[in-house]
């Protein structure tokens, strides 16, 4: 093809274009939002290389992407559809086999198939700030376009194994250090592509074709990783397949890729893949907040009452999102502690590169204000209360704050359990009263549970959602009830752990069962994190509120003994079910003094213990759904994974039931009811669904436009 015809940008198809500039063939991708390697990208890219290869005078090719990122992976939306040529692995091999050298320019988050395309190019340049990763394992699959063969060749087996089995994103600097990329530079992708291609042409940037490289054998790294995953993730399917695939990298690359493909197909068939990909899309769906039909609303300043760990975390999140914050505390000492915690949080953000030192100084120089008088909250559009979980204290601060707040400002309680409608009784403007439940630690936990009281208005909800969007967290919206959704389910997990203790299950076995079931921590450990005295307070408040209706159980005795008699409150005072020494912890040897001597481990079936822990949480979710506290099946799933780490491979609590089949789930509940007690009784909704052979997603299809809904 004559060069002149390619002067300026020429479209190959809707998402790929080419141009020729001084002997350099430029290929640009433009497939928003994340340049996923869809069929159009793959075929366009193939055609682009083919065309430029034949063009007169082109000596070197450079590939870059427009928009926010280079390719962020294969197009997950195409999974499950019939394969369309070229497949990504074929494309990668085609790129690698190109006689004309190809350099690519990475920016944004170059992930999965995107990094695989990059690794098949002959040199890789990244813009400053780029992150790269092979996150396939988080979707229940493995890098299936040569990633398991090329990463070890470029970066060594040990490092590749770590990246592939964790799915973590690494900085460009780290990628450079390990040889995954060849250079980091500043600039616009197109200009950098031109310059890099020029350097490739004149030899100042060297080619590294992965097919020519050999991964240094490292059997020890492979065996160490196998042993580690057998211990930490025995239940997950794809991490083990990732190791098998990397282990094939001693073969010639095309042979290794055949093995990779075989293992990839196995992962694609696994129900865990379905669960994890379902969770990926649900999470994004619940984050979407439709433009409300309400009047324009804007939150330009936040008030936070209470400078404890939660209050300081909430204040930090708002400050990092650019919102001015006024923090109030009851006295100077409390305020000082709060400001100190926030300052520490900001320091951490500077260290992690999330905040500039100059902005930190600005924040501490006035964007953050502190006061011991609630009058300081007069200018806030949204005030979030994060004081003790105590009705009387909450009532008093509500009254004091409302006395000075703007009439249309929103008041939110960060309660984790107390019903919002009852807390709103202290408010003169219950329409503007809402629950915004954060999780600890606030900076790490992405979920925020928004709770609607009986009289909460749509405007208050819309304001709360706007604010959560501003601080880049994922909201779920639930109707009012004791413990709402997440705390209520978390408590059942902890409670099941305590019930197992009462049944005589050895504590270590309970903890292992939790982790082996896919929970991030065992139930006793979680009890310690949540704080046993808080759990005891909640139990006592529930008992007081429910009066004669409250049914006492072994849980009350264990908690009372631990908290009241032994003063073991959990991690916060260094002793709970575990003894804590700095970062180390070990199970407290005195547990049998509280619960009685455990039975031998052989008396229990570990599979059944694992099921008990998951079934109990899923069952409680089904109850909450029946009570209409939860109304969106996706919010149930996302809330369970992001809020309390419910075994992510299941897709979430309701997907767990759907995947098992409602009838099988109900049968299991009945079996557990006979064996372990009435807390496992399936609810009416589940029994009906079992009869109809219905699934949650089939019977209650999610409607995205209902996110902002009438609270009445
Ligand atoms: C893979 O590569 C397999 C290969 O090894 C082998 C193949 C043979 N596909 O998260 P956001 C959508 S597996 C399709 O809100 P952010 C997402 O749904 C893939 N769509 O933005 C959303 O759409 P919508 C390995 C995708 O800035 C929109 O983009 N790669 C994909 O917070 C914005 O997403 C991964 O696992 C995709 N691959 O975060 C990366 N990715 O607006 C997965 C995103 O309609 N992606 N979308 O809801 C991510 O981690 C984040 O999306 C990313 C951006 C960090 C890229």
Short mmCIF file of N, CA, C and O in Angstrom, two decimals, residues 457-554:
data_model
loop_
_atom_site.label_atom_id
_atom_site.label_comp_id
_atom_site.label_asym_id
_atom_site.label_seq_id
_atom_site.Cartn_x
_atom_site.Cartn_y
_atom_site.Cartn_z
N UNK A 457 -36.36 11.07 53.07
CA UNK A 457 -36.85 11.52 51.76
C UNK A 457 -35.94 11.05 50.63
O UNK A 457 -34.77 10.71 50.85
N UNK A 458 -36.47 11.07 49.41
CA UNK A 458 -35.66 10.76 48.23
C UNK A 458 -34.50 11.73 48.09
O UNK A 458 -33.43 11.37 47.62
N UNK A 459 -34.75 12.98 48.49
CA UNK A 459 -33.69 13.98 48.36
C UNK A 459 -32.51 13.63 49.27
O UNK A 459 -31.36 13.71 48.87
N UNK A 460 -32.84 13.18 50.50
CA UNK A 460 -31.76 12.81 51.42
C UNK A 460 -30.98 11.63 50.85
O UNK A 460 -29.74 11.60 50.91
N UNK A 461 -31.70 10.68 50.26
CA UNK A 461 -31.02 9.53 49.67
C UNK A 461 -30.13 9.97 48.51
O UNK A 461 -28.97 9.56 48.40
N UNK A 462 -30.68 10.85 47.66
CA UNK A 462 -29.91 11.31 46.51
C UNK A 462 -28.64 12.03 46.99
O UNK A 462 -27.56 11.83 46.41
N UNK A 463 -28.78 12.84 48.03
CA UNK A 463 -27.60 13.56 48.56
C UNK A 463 -26.57 12.55 49.09
O UNK A 463 -25.37 12.69 48.86
N UNK A 464 -27.06 11.56 49.82
CA UNK A 464 -26.15 10.55 50.38
C UNK A 464 -25.41 9.82 49.26
O UNK A 464 -24.20 9.60 49.33
N UNK A 465 -26.15 9.47 48.20
CA UNK A 465 -25.52 8.73 47.09
C UNK A 465 -24.51 9.61 46.36
O UNK A 465 -23.44 9.14 45.95
N UNK A 466 -24.85 10.88 46.20
CA UNK A 466 -23.89 11.81 45.56
C UNK A 466 -22.59 11.86 46.35
O UNK A 466 -21.50 11.86 45.79
N UNK A 467 -22.76 11.92 47.67
CA UNK A 467 -21.59 12.02 48.54
C UNK A 467 -20.74 10.75 48.44
O UNK A 467 -19.51 10.81 48.32
N UNK A 468 -21.41 9.60 48.42
CA UNK A 468 -20.66 8.32 48.36
C UNK A 468 -19.94 8.20 47.02
O UNK A 468 -18.82 7.71 46.94
N UNK A 469 -20.60 8.72 45.98
CA UNK A 469 -19.94 8.73 44.67
C UNK A 469 -18.70 9.62 44.74
O UNK A 469 -17.64 9.26 44.23
N UNK A 470 -18.85 10.75 45.40
CA UNK A 470 -17.72 11.70 45.48
C UNK A 470 -16.53 11.06 46.19
O UNK A 470 -15.38 11.31 45.83
N UNK A 471 -16.80 10.25 47.20
CA UNK A 471 -15.66 9.65 47.92
C UNK A 471 -15.27 8.29 47.31
O UNK A 471 -14.47 7.55 47.88
N UNK A 472 -15.86 7.98 46.15
CA UNK A 472 -15.49 6.80 45.35
C UNK A 472 -15.67 5.48 46.09
O UNK A 472 -14.82 4.59 46.06
N UNK A 473 -16.80 5.38 46.79
CA UNK A 473 -17.10 4.08 47.43
C UNK A 473 -18.31 3.47 46.73
O UNK A 473 -18.98 4.12 45.93
N UNK A 474 -18.61 2.24 47.07
CA UNK A 474 -19.73 1.54 46.44
C UNK A 474 -20.91 1.50 47.42
O UNK A 474 -20.77 0.93 48.51
N UNK A 475 -22.05 2.09 47.04
CA UNK A 475 -23.17 2.09 47.98
C UNK A 475 -24.13 0.93 47.77
O UNK A 475 -24.31 0.47 46.65
N UNK A 476 -24.72 0.45 48.84
CA UNK A 476 -25.93 -0.35 48.70
C UNK A 476 -26.99 0.34 49.55
O UNK A 476 -26.65 0.98 50.55
N UNK A 477 -28.24 0.28 49.10
CA UNK A 477 -29.30 0.99 49.82
C UNK A 477 -30.23 -0.04 50.44
O UNK A 477 -30.72 -0.93 49.74
N UNK A 478 -30.43 0.05 51.74
CA UNK A 478 -31.29 -0.94 52.41
C UNK A 478 -32.37 -0.23 53.22
O UNK A 478 -32.21 0.92 53.61
N UNK A 479 -33.47 -0.94 53.41
CA UNK A 479 -34.51 -0.39 54.27
C UNK A 479 -34.17 -0.71 55.72
O UNK A 479 -33.35 -1.58 56.01
N UNK A 480 -34.83 0.00 56.59
CA UNK A 480 -34.49 -0.04 58.00
C UNK A 480 -34.80 -1.39 58.65
O UNK A 480 -35.82 -2.01 58.34
N UNK A 481 -33.93 -1.85 59.50
CA UNK A 481 -34.23 -2.98 60.38
C UNK A 481 -33.07 -3.09 61.34
O UNK A 481 -32.03 -2.45 61.12
N UNK A 482 -33.20 -3.88 62.38
CA UNK A 482 -32.10 -3.99 63.34
C UNK A 482 -30.89 -4.66 62.69
O UNK A 482 -31.00 -5.77 62.18
N UNK A 483 -29.77 -3.97 62.68
CA UNK A 483 -28.55 -4.54 62.08
C UNK A 483 -28.52 -4.39 60.57
O UNK A 483 -27.55 -4.78 59.95
N UNK A 484 -29.63 -3.84 59.99
CA UNK A 484 -29.71 -3.64 58.54
C UNK A 484 -29.36 -4.95 57.83
O UNK A 484 -29.89 -5.99 58.19
N UNK A 485 -28.46 -4.86 56.89
CA UNK A 485 -28.09 -6.08 56.19
C UNK A 485 -26.74 -6.62 56.70
O UNK A 485 -26.67 -7.68 57.32
N UNK A 486 -25.69 -5.84 56.47
CA UNK A 486 -24.35 -6.39 56.69
C UNK A 486 -24.09 -6.79 58.14
O UNK A 486 -23.65 -7.90 58.40
N UNK A 487 -24.40 -5.89 59.08
CA UNK A 487 -24.10 -6.22 60.47
C UNK A 487 -24.88 -7.45 60.91
O UNK A 487 -24.41 -8.29 61.67
N UNK A 488 -26.12 -7.52 60.39
CA UNK A 488 -26.97 -8.64 60.79
C UNK A 488 -26.37 -9.96 60.31
O UNK A 488 -26.33 -10.94 61.06
N UNK A 489 -25.89 -9.98 59.09
CA UNK A 489 -25.31 -11.22 58.57
C UNK A 489 -23.96 -11.51 59.24
O UNK A 489 -23.67 -12.64 59.61
N UNK A 490 -23.15 -10.46 59.41
CA UNK A 490 -21.85 -10.65 60.07
C UNK A 490 -22.07 -11.27 61.45
O UNK A 490 -21.35 -12.19 61.85
N UNK A 491 -23.09 -10.78 62.15
CA UNK A 491 -23.34 -11.31 63.49
C UNK A 491 -23.71 -12.79 63.43
O UNK A 491 -23.38 -13.55 64.34
N UNK A 492 -24.39 -13.21 62.35
CA UNK A 492 -24.74 -14.64 62.27
C UNK A 492 -23.48 -15.48 62.04
O UNK A 492 -23.41 -16.62 62.49
N UNK A 493 -22.52 -14.90 61.33
CA UNK A 493 -21.26 -15.63 61.09
C UNK A 493 -20.51 -15.79 62.41
O UNK A 493 -20.08 -16.89 62.77
N UNK A 494 -20.42 -14.67 63.13
CA UNK A 494 -19.72 -14.73 64.42
C UNK A 494 -20.48 -15.68 65.36
O UNK A 494 -19.91 -16.52 66.04
N UNK A 495 -21.81 -15.52 65.34
CA UNK A 495 -22.63 -16.36 66.23
C UNK A 495 -22.45 -17.84 65.91
O UNK A 495 -22.32 -18.67 66.81
N UNK A 496 -22.38 -18.18 64.63
CA UNK A 496 -22.22 -19.59 64.27
C UNK A 496 -20.89 -20.11 64.81
O UNK A 496 -20.80 -21.26 65.25
N UNK A 497 -19.86 -19.24 64.78
CA UNK A 497 -18.57 -19.62 65.35
C UNK A 497 -18.72 -19.90 66.84
O UNK A 497 -18.20 -20.91 67.36
N UNK A 498 -19.45 -19.04 67.54
CA UNK A 498 -19.66 -19.23 68.98
C UNK A 498 -20.48 -20.49 69.24
O UNK A 498 -20.23 -21.23 70.19
N UNK A 499 -21.48 -20.73 68.39
CA UNK A 499 -22.31 -21.94 68.56
C UNK A 499 -21.45 -23.19 68.37
O UNK A 499 -21.63 -24.18 69.05
N UNK A 500 -20.50 -23.10 67.44
CA UNK A 500 -19.61 -24.25 67.23
C UNK A 500 -18.76 -24.47 68.47
O UNK A 500 -18.54 -25.61 68.87
N UNK A 501 -18.30 -23.35 69.08
CA UNK A 501 -17.55 -23.49 70.33
C UNK A 501 -18.40 -24.21 71.36
O UNK A 501 -17.94 -25.13 72.04
N UNK A 502 -19.67 -23.78 71.44
CA UNK A 502 -20.58 -24.39 72.42
C UNK A 502 -20.83 -25.86 72.09
O UNK A 502 -21.08 -26.67 72.98
N UNK A 503 -20.76 -26.21 70.78
CA UNK A 503 -20.95 -27.62 70.38
C UNK A 503 -19.72 -28.47 70.67
O UNK A 503 -19.72 -29.67 70.42
N UNK A 504 -18.62 -27.81 71.07
CA UNK A 504 -17.40 -28.55 71.39
C UNK A 504 -16.41 -28.62 70.25
O UNK A 504 -15.45 -29.39 70.29
N UNK A 505 -16.63 -27.82 69.19
CA UNK A 505 -15.66 -27.83 68.08
C UNK A 505 -14.41 -27.09 68.55
O UNK A 505 -14.51 -26.00 69.12
N UNK A 506 -13.21 -27.67 68.35
CA UNK A 506 -12.00 -26.96 68.76
C UNK A 506 -11.89 -25.60 68.04
O UNK A 506 -12.19 -25.51 66.85
N UNK A 507 -11.44 -24.58 68.80
CA UNK A 507 -11.42 -23.22 68.25
C UNK A 507 -10.63 -23.15 66.94
O UNK A 507 -11.05 -22.51 65.97
N UNK A 508 -9.47 -23.82 66.89
CA UNK A 508 -8.64 -23.74 65.68
C UNK A 508 -9.38 -24.32 64.48
O UNK A 508 -9.27 -23.83 63.36
N UNK A 509 -10.17 -25.35 64.73
CA UNK A 509 -10.91 -25.98 63.63
C UNK A 509 -11.99 -25.03 63.10
O UNK A 509 -12.24 -24.94 61.89
N UNK A 510 -12.61 -24.29 64.01
CA UNK A 510 -13.65 -23.32 63.61
C UNK A 510 -13.02 -22.26 62.71
O UNK A 510 -13.54 -21.92 61.64
N UNK A 511 -11.87 -21.76 63.15
CA UNK A 511 -11.21 -20.70 62.39
C UNK A 511 -10.79 -21.20 61.01
O UNK A 511 -10.97 -20.50 60.01
N UNK A 512 -10.25 -22.43 60.98
CA UNK A 512 -9.84 -22.98 59.68
C UNK A 512 -11.03 -23.20 58.77
O UNK A 512 -10.97 -22.94 57.58
N UNK A 513 -12.13 -23.66 59.35
CA UNK A 513 -13.33 -23.91 58.54
C UNK A 513 -13.77 -22.60 57.87
O UNK A 513 -14.11 -22.58 56.69
N UNK A 514 -13.74 -21.51 58.63
CA UNK A 514 -14.14 -20.21 58.07
C UNK A 514 -13.25 -19.83 56.90
O UNK A 514 -13.73 -19.50 55.81
N UNK A 515 -11.94 -19.94 57.11
CA UNK A 515 -11.01 -19.52 56.05
C UNK A 515 -11.09 -20.47 54.86
O UNK A 515 -11.05 -20.05 53.72
N UNK A 516 -11.24 -21.77 55.15
CA UNK A 516 -11.33 -22.72 54.05
C UNK A 516 -12.62 -22.55 53.26
O UNK A 516 -12.69 -22.91 52.09
N UNK A 517 -13.62 -22.00 53.89
CA UNK A 517 -14.88 -21.75 53.17
C UNK A 517 -14.75 -20.51 52.28
O UNK A 517 -15.65 -20.22 51.50
N UNK A 518 -13.66 -19.79 52.43
CA UNK A 518 -13.45 -18.63 51.56
C UNK A 518 -13.66 -17.30 52.26
O UNK A 518 -13.62 -16.25 51.62
N UNK A 519 -13.91 -17.34 53.59
CA UNK A 519 -14.07 -16.08 54.32
C UNK A 519 -12.67 -15.51 54.61
O UNK A 519 -11.72 -16.27 54.79
N UNK A 520 -12.54 -14.17 54.67
CA UNK A 520 -11.19 -13.62 54.87
C UNK A 520 -10.61 -13.98 56.23
O UNK A 520 -9.40 -14.14 56.37
N UNK A 521 -11.44 -14.09 57.24
CA UNK A 521 -10.96 -14.49 58.57
C UNK A 521 -11.98 -15.42 59.21
O UNK A 521 -13.15 -15.44 58.81
N UNK A 522 -11.54 -16.17 60.21
CA UNK A 522 -12.44 -17.07 60.91
C UNK A 522 -13.44 -16.27 61.75
O UNK A 522 -13.22 -15.09 62.03
N UNK A 523 -14.53 -16.90 62.18
CA UNK A 523 -15.57 -16.16 62.91
C UNK A 523 -15.11 -15.64 64.27
O UNK A 523 -15.56 -14.58 64.71
N UNK A 524 -14.21 -16.37 64.93
CA UNK A 524 -13.76 -15.91 66.25
C UNK A 524 -12.85 -14.70 66.08
O UNK A 524 -12.94 -13.72 66.84
N UNK A 525 -12.02 -14.76 65.07
CA UNK A 525 -11.14 -13.64 64.78
C UNK A 525 -11.97 -12.42 64.42
O UNK A 525 -11.69 -11.29 64.87
N UNK A 526 -13.01 -12.62 63.64
CA UNK A 526 -13.86 -11.48 63.27
C UNK A 526 -14.56 -10.92 64.50
O UNK A 526 -14.70 -9.70 64.66
N UNK A 527 -14.97 -11.82 65.38
CA UNK A 527 -15.59 -11.37 66.64
C UNK A 527 -14.63 -10.44 67.39
O UNK A 527 -15.02 -9.38 67.88
N UNK A 528 -13.37 -10.83 67.43
CA UNK A 528 -12.35 -10.00 68.10
C UNK A 528 -12.18 -8.66 67.40
O UNK A 528 -11.99 -7.63 68.03
N UNK A 529 -12.22 -8.66 66.06
CA UNK A 529 -12.04 -7.42 65.31
C UNK A 529 -13.22 -6.48 65.55
O UNK A 529 -13.05 -5.28 65.77
N UNK A 530 -14.42 -7.04 65.45
CA UNK A 530 -15.63 -6.21 65.65
C UNK A 530 -15.65 -5.69 67.09
O UNK A 530 -16.20 -4.64 67.37
N UNK A 531 -15.06 -6.43 67.98
CA UNK A 531 -14.97 -6.16 69.42
C UNK A 531 -16.09 -6.90 70.15
O UNK A 531 -17.28 -6.72 69.87
N UNK A 532 -15.66 -7.76 71.06
CA UNK A 532 -16.62 -8.61 71.77
C UNK A 532 -17.50 -7.78 72.69
O UNK A 532 -18.67 -8.08 72.89
N UNK A 533 -16.93 -6.67 73.23
CA UNK A 533 -17.77 -5.85 74.11
C UNK A 533 -18.87 -5.15 73.31
O UNK A 533 -19.99 -4.98 73.78
N UNK A 534 -18.53 -4.82 72.02
CA UNK A 534 -19.56 -4.21 71.17
C UNK A 534 -20.64 -5.26 70.88
O UNK A 534 -21.85 -4.98 70.97
N UNK A 535 -20.19 -6.48 70.56
CA UNK A 535 -21.15 -7.56 70.30
C UNK A 535 -22.03 -7.76 71.54
O UNK A 535 -23.25 -7.93 71.44
N UNK A 536 -21.40 -7.71 72.70
CA UNK A 536 -22.15 -7.87 73.95
C UNK A 536 -23.14 -6.72 74.15
O UNK A 536 -24.27 -6.92 74.55
N UNK A 537 -22.69 -5.50 73.81
CA UNK A 537 -23.57 -4.33 73.90
C UNK A 537 -24.78 -4.48 72.98
O UNK A 537 -25.91 -4.19 73.35
N UNK A 538 -24.48 -4.97 71.75
CA UNK A 538 -25.57 -5.14 70.78
C UNK A 538 -26.55 -6.19 71.28
O UNK A 538 -27.77 -6.00 71.25
N UNK A 539 -25.99 -7.29 71.79
CA UNK A 539 -26.85 -8.36 72.32
C UNK A 539 -27.69 -7.82 73.47
O UNK A 539 -28.91 -8.05 73.54
N UNK A 540 -27.06 -7.04 74.36
CA UNK A 540 -27.80 -6.50 75.51
C UNK A 540 -28.88 -5.53 75.06
O UNK A 540 -30.01 -5.55 75.57
N UNK A 541 -28.54 -4.67 74.04
CA UNK A 541 -29.53 -3.69 73.56
C UNK A 541 -30.69 -4.42 72.89
O UNK A 541 -31.86 -4.07 73.07
N UNK A 542 -30.36 -5.48 72.13
CA UNK A 542 -31.40 -6.25 71.45
C UNK A 542 -32.31 -6.90 72.50
O UNK A 542 -33.54 -6.88 72.40
N UNK A 543 -31.66 -7.45 73.51
CA UNK A 543 -32.41 -8.12 74.59
C UNK A 543 -33.37 -7.11 75.26
O UNK A 543 -34.53 -7.40 75.48
N UNK A 544 -32.84 -5.89 75.49
CA UNK A 544 -33.66 -4.85 76.14
C UNK A 544 -34.81 -4.44 75.23
O UNK A 544 -35.96 -4.33 75.65
N UNK A 545 -34.49 -4.25 73.93
CA UNK A 545 -35.51 -3.81 72.98
C UNK A 545 -36.58 -4.87 72.76
O UNK A 545 -37.76 -4.58 72.63
N UNK A 546 -36.15 -6.14 72.68
CA UNK A 546 -37.11 -7.20 72.36
C UNK A 546 -37.85 -7.73 73.59
O UNK A 546 -38.91 -8.34 73.48
N UNK A 547 -37.30 -7.49 74.77
CA UNK A 547 -37.96 -7.91 76.02
C UNK A 547 -38.19 -9.40 76.05
O UNK A 547 -37.28 -10.19 75.76
N UNK A 548 -39.43 -9.81 76.33
CA UNK A 548 -39.71 -11.24 76.49
C UNK A 548 -39.52 -12.04 75.21
O UNK A 548 -39.37 -13.25 75.22
N UNK A 549 -39.56 -11.33 74.08
CA UNK A 549 -39.42 -12.03 72.79
C UNK A 549 -37.98 -12.52 72.56
O UNK A 549 -37.71 -13.31 71.67
N UNK A 550 -37.04 -12.01 73.37
CA UNK A 550 -35.63 -12.36 73.15
C UNK A 550 -35.36 -13.80 73.60
O UNK A 550 -35.75 -14.20 74.69
N UNK A 551 -34.72 -14.56 72.71
CA UNK A 551 -34.42 -15.95 73.07
C UNK A 551 -32.94 -16.05 73.45
O UNK A 551 -32.07 -15.79 72.61
N UNK A 552 -32.68 -16.41 74.69
CA UNK A 552 -31.29 -16.51 75.13
C UNK A 552 -30.64 -17.80 74.64
O UNK A 552 -31.32 -18.80 74.46
N UNK A 553 -29.36 -17.77 74.38
CA UNK A 553 -28.69 -18.99 73.91
C UNK A 553 -27.28 -19.04 74.45
O UNK A 553 -26.86 -18.16 75.19
N UNK A 554 -26.52 -20.06 74.02
CA UNK A 554 -25.14 -20.21 74.51
C UNK A 554 -24.27 -19.00 74.19
O UNK A 554 -23.34 -18.68 74.90
#
